[in-house]
Tab-separated table of C-alpha atoms in Angstrom:
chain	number	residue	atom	x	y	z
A	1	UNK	CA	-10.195	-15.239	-17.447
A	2	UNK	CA	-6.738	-16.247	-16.601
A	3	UNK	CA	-6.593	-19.232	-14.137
A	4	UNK	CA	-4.215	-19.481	-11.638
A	5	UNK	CA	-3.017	-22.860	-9.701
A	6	UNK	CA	-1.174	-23.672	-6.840
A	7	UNK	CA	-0.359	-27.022	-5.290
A	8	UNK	CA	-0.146	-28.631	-2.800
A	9	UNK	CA	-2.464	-26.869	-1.490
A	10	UNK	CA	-0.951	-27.814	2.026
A	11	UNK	CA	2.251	-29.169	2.978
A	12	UNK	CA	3.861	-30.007	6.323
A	13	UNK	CA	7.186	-30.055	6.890
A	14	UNK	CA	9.857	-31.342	9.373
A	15	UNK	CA	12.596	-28.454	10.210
A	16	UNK	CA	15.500	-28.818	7.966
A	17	UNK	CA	13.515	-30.497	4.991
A	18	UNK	CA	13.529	-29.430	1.052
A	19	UNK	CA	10.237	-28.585	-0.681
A	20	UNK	CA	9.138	-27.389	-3.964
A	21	UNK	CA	6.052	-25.191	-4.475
A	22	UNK	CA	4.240	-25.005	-8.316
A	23	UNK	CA	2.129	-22.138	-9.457
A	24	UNK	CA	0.337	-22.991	-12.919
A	25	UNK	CA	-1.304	-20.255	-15.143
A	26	UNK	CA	-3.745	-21.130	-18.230
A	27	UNK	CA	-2.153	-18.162	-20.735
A	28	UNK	CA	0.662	-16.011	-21.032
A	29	UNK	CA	2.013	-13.431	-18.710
A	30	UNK	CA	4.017	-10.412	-18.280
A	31	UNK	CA	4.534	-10.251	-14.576
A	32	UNK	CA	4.502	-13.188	-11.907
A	33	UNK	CA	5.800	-12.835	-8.429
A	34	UNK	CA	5.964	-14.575	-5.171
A	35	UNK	CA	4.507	-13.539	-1.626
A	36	UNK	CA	4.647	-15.642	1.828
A	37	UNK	CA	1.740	-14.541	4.254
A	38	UNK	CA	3.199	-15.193	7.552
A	39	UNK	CA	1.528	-16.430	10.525
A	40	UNK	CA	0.432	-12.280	11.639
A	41	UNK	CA	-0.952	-11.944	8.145
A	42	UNK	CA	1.764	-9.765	6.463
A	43	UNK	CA	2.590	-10.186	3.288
A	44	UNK	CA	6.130	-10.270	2.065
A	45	UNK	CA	6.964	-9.784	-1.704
A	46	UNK	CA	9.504	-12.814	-2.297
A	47	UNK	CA	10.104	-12.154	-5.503
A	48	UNK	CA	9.752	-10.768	-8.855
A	49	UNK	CA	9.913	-13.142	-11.742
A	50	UNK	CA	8.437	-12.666	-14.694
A	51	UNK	CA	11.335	-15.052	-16.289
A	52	UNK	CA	14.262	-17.082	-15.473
A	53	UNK	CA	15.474	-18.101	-12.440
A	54	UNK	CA	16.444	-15.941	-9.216
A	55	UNK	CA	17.722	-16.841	-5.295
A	56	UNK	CA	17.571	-15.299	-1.917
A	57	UNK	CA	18.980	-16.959	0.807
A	58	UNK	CA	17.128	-20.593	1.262
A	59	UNK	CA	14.380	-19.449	-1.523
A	60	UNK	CA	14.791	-19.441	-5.370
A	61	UNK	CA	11.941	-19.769	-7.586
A	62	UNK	CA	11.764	-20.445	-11.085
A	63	UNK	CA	9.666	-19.014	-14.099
A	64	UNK	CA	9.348	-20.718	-17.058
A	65	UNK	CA	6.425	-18.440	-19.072
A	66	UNK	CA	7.042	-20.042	-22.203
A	67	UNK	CA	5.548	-23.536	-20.240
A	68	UNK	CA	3.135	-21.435	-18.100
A	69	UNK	CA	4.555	-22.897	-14.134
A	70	UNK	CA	6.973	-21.016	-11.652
A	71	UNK	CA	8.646	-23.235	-8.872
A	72	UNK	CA	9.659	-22.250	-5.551
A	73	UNK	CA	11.768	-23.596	-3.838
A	74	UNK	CA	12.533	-23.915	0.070
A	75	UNK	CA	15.750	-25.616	0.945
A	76	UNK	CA	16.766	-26.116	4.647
A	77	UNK	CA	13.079	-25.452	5.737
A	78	UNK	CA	12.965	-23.411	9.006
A	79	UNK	CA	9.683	-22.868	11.338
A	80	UNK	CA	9.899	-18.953	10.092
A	81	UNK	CA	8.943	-19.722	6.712
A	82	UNK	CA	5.633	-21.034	8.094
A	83	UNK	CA	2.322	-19.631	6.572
A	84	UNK	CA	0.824	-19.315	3.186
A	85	UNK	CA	2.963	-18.742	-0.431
A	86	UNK	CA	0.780	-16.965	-2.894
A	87	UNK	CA	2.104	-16.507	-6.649
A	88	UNK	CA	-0.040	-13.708	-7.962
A	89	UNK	CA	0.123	-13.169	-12.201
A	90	UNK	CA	-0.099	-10.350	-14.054
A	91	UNK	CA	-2.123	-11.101	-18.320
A	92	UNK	CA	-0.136	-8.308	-20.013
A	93	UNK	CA	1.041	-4.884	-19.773
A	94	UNK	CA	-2.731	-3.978	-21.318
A	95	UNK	CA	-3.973	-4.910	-17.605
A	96	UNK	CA	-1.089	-3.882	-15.501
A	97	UNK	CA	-2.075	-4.141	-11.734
A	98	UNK	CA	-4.337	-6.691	-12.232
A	99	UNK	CA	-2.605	-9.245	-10.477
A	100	UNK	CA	-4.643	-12.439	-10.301
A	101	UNK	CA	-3.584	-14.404	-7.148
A	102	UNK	CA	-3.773	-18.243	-6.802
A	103	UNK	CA	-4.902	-19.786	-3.877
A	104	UNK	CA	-1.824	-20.055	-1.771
A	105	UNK	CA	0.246	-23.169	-0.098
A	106	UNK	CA	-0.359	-23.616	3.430
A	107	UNK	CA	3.145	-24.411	4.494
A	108	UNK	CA	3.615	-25.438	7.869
A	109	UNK	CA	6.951	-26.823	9.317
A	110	UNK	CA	7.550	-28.477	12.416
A	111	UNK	CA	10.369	-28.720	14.881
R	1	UNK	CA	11.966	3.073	5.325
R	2	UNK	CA	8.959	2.748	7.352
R	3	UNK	CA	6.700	0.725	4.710
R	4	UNK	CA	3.199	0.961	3.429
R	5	UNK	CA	1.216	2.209	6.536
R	6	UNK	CA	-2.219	1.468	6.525
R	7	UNK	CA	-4.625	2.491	9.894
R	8	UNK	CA	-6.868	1.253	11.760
R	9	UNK	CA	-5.068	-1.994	12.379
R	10	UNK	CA	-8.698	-3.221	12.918
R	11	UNK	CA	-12.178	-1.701	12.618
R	12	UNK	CA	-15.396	-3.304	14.597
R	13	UNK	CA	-18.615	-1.414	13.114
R	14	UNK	CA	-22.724	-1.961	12.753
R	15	UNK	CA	-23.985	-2.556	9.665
R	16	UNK	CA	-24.860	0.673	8.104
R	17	UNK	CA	-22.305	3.080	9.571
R	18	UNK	CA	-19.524	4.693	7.187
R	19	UNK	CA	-15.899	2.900	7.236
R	20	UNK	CA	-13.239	4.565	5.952
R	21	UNK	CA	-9.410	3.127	5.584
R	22	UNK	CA	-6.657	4.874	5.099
R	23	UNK	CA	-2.988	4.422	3.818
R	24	UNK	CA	0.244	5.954	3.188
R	25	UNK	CA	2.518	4.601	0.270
R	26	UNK	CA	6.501	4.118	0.258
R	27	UNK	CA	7.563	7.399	-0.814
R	28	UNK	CA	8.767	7.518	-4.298
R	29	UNK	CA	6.347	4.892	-5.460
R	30	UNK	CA	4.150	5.832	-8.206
R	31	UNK	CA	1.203	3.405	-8.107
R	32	UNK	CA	-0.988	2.074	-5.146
R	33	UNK	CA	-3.581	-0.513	-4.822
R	34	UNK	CA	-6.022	-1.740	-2.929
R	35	UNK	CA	-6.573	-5.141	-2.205
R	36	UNK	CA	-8.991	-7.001	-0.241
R	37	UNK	CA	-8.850	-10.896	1.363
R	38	UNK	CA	-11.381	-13.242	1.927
R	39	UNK	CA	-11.290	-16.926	2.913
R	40	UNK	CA	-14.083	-17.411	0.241
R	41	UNK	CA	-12.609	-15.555	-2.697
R	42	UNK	CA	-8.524	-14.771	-1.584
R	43	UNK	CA	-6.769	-11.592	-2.590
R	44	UNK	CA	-8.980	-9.800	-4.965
R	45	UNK	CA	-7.775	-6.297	-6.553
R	46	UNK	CA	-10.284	-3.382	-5.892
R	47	UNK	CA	-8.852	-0.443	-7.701
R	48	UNK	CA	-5.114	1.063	-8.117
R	49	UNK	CA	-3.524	4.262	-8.958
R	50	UNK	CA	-0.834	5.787	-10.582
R	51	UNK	CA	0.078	8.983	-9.884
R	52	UNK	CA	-2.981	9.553	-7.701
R	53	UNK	CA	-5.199	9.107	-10.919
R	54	UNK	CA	-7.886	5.701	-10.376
R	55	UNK	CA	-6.577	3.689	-13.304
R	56	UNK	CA	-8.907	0.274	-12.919
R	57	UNK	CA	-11.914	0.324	-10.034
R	58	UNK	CA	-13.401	-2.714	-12.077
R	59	UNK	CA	-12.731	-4.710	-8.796
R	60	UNK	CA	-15.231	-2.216	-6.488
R	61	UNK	CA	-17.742	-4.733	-5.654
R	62	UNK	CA	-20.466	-1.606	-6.243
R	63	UNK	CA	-21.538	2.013	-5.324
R	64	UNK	CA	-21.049	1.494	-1.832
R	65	UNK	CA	-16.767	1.413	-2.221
R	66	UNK	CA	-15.137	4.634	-3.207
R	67	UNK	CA	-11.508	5.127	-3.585
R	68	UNK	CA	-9.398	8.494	-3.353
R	69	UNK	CA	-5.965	9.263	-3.858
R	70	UNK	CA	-6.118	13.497	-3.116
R	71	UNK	CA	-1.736	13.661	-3.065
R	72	UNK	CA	1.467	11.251	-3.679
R	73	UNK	CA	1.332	10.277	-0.243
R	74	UNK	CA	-2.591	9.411	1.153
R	75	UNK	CA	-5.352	7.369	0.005
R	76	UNK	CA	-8.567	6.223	1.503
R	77	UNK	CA	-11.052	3.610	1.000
R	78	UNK	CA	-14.654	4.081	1.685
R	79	UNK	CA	-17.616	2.080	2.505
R	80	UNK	CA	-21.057	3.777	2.521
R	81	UNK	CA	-23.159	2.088	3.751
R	82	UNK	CA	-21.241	-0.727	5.729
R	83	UNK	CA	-22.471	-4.271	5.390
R	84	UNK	CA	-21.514	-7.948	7.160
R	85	UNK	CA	-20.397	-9.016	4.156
R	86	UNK	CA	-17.679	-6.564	3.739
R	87	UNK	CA	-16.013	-7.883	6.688
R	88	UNK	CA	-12.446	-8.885	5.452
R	89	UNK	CA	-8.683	-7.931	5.399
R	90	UNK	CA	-8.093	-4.926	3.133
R	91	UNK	CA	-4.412	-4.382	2.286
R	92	UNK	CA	-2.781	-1.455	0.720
R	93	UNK	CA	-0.288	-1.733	-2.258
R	94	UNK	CA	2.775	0.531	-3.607
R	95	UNK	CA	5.023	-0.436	-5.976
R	96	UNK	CA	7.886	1.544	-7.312
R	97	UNK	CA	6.637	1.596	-11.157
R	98	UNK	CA	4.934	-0.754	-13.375
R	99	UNK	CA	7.176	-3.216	-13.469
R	100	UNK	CA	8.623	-3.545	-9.639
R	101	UNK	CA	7.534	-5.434	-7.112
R	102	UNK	CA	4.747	-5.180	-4.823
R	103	UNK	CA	4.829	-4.090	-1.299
R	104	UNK	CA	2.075	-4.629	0.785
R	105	UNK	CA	0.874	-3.084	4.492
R	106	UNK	CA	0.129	-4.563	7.135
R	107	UNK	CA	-3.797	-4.767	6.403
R	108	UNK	CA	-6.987	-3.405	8.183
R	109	UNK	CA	-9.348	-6.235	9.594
R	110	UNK	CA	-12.749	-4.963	9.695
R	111	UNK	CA	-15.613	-6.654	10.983
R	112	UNK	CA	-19.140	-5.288	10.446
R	113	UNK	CA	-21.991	-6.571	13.161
């Protein structure tokens, strides 16, 4: 099946730092987006990017399918963006709703 | 908009007894899933619907899950009998159509003794 990779899988952070966040996937998809799992165990859809490149706020993320990686990024890093990014990937239309999930950054950032 | 609901917030049970979790979609969402997390395994997909109709329950681990969807707006998971193994988060799902995003509740921790 489809792999999906995430690294690093940790990464600390001092307030006010830039990171970048990569999300590898072994064949070609239809549908990729980004959640953050805060620290109470929600999960927040981030964003939806099967292509391109989008922005909201402090996050943008980039999909390149054609190269298999997405990017997020995290620019001005504040103690709220805390927890765990998962990029979750979606084979083809043929098995919508199967969303294969990586294994998630651990972010953590400091005062 | 209030958001996927999903209740109990958290469910303590013995091993054996019947669990069953329950969810309410955004309304005007067409498809829901269920999802369940694990520190061994992550976020694995159980089943999803669209339209109230089970499109993929590959993801049931076996006979013991059941998944219903009776109207637009309900949907409840099932576990007959309950084992310690099944102790995890299980989140709900709803997105708008097949190609929107995502929106996840707040999850249902349940532990089984």
């Amino acid at each position: 099946g489809i792999q999906v990779e995430q690294s690093p899988p940790d990464l600390i952070l001092q307030e006010g730092a830039n990171s970048t966040l990569r999300c590898n996937f072994s064949d070609s998809v239809n549908n990729l987006q980004w959640f953050h799992q805060n620290p109470w165990g929600q999960l927040i859809n981030l964003f939806y990017i099967p292509s391109g490149t989008k922005q909201n706020g402090r996050l943008s993320a980039t999909t390149v399918a054609t190269e298999r990686y997405s990017l997020l990024y995290i620019s001005s890093s504040q103690t709220t963006d805390s927890g765990v990014y998962f990029c979750a990937v979606e084979l083809s239309t043929d098995s919508w709703g199967k969303f294969q999930f990586g294994a998630g950054t651990q972010v953590v950032v400091t005062p | 908009d209030a958001g996927v609901i999903q209740s109990p917030r958290h469910e303590v049970t013995e091993m054996g007894q019947e669990v069953t979790l329950r969810c309410k979609p955004i309304s005007g969402h067409d498809y829901l899933f269920w999802y369940r997390q694990t520190m061994m395994r992550g976020l694995e997909l159980l089943i999803y619907f669209n339209n109230n109709v089970p499109i993929d329950d590959s993801g049931m681990p076996e006979d013991r899950f059941s998944a219903k969807m009776p109207n637009a707006s309900f949907s409840t998971l099932k576990i007959q009998p309950s084992e310690p193994r099944d102790s995890a988060v299980y989140f709900c799902a709803s997105s708008y159509s097949y190609n929107s995003p995502l929106h996840f509740g707040n999850g249902t921790r349940l532990t089984v003794t």
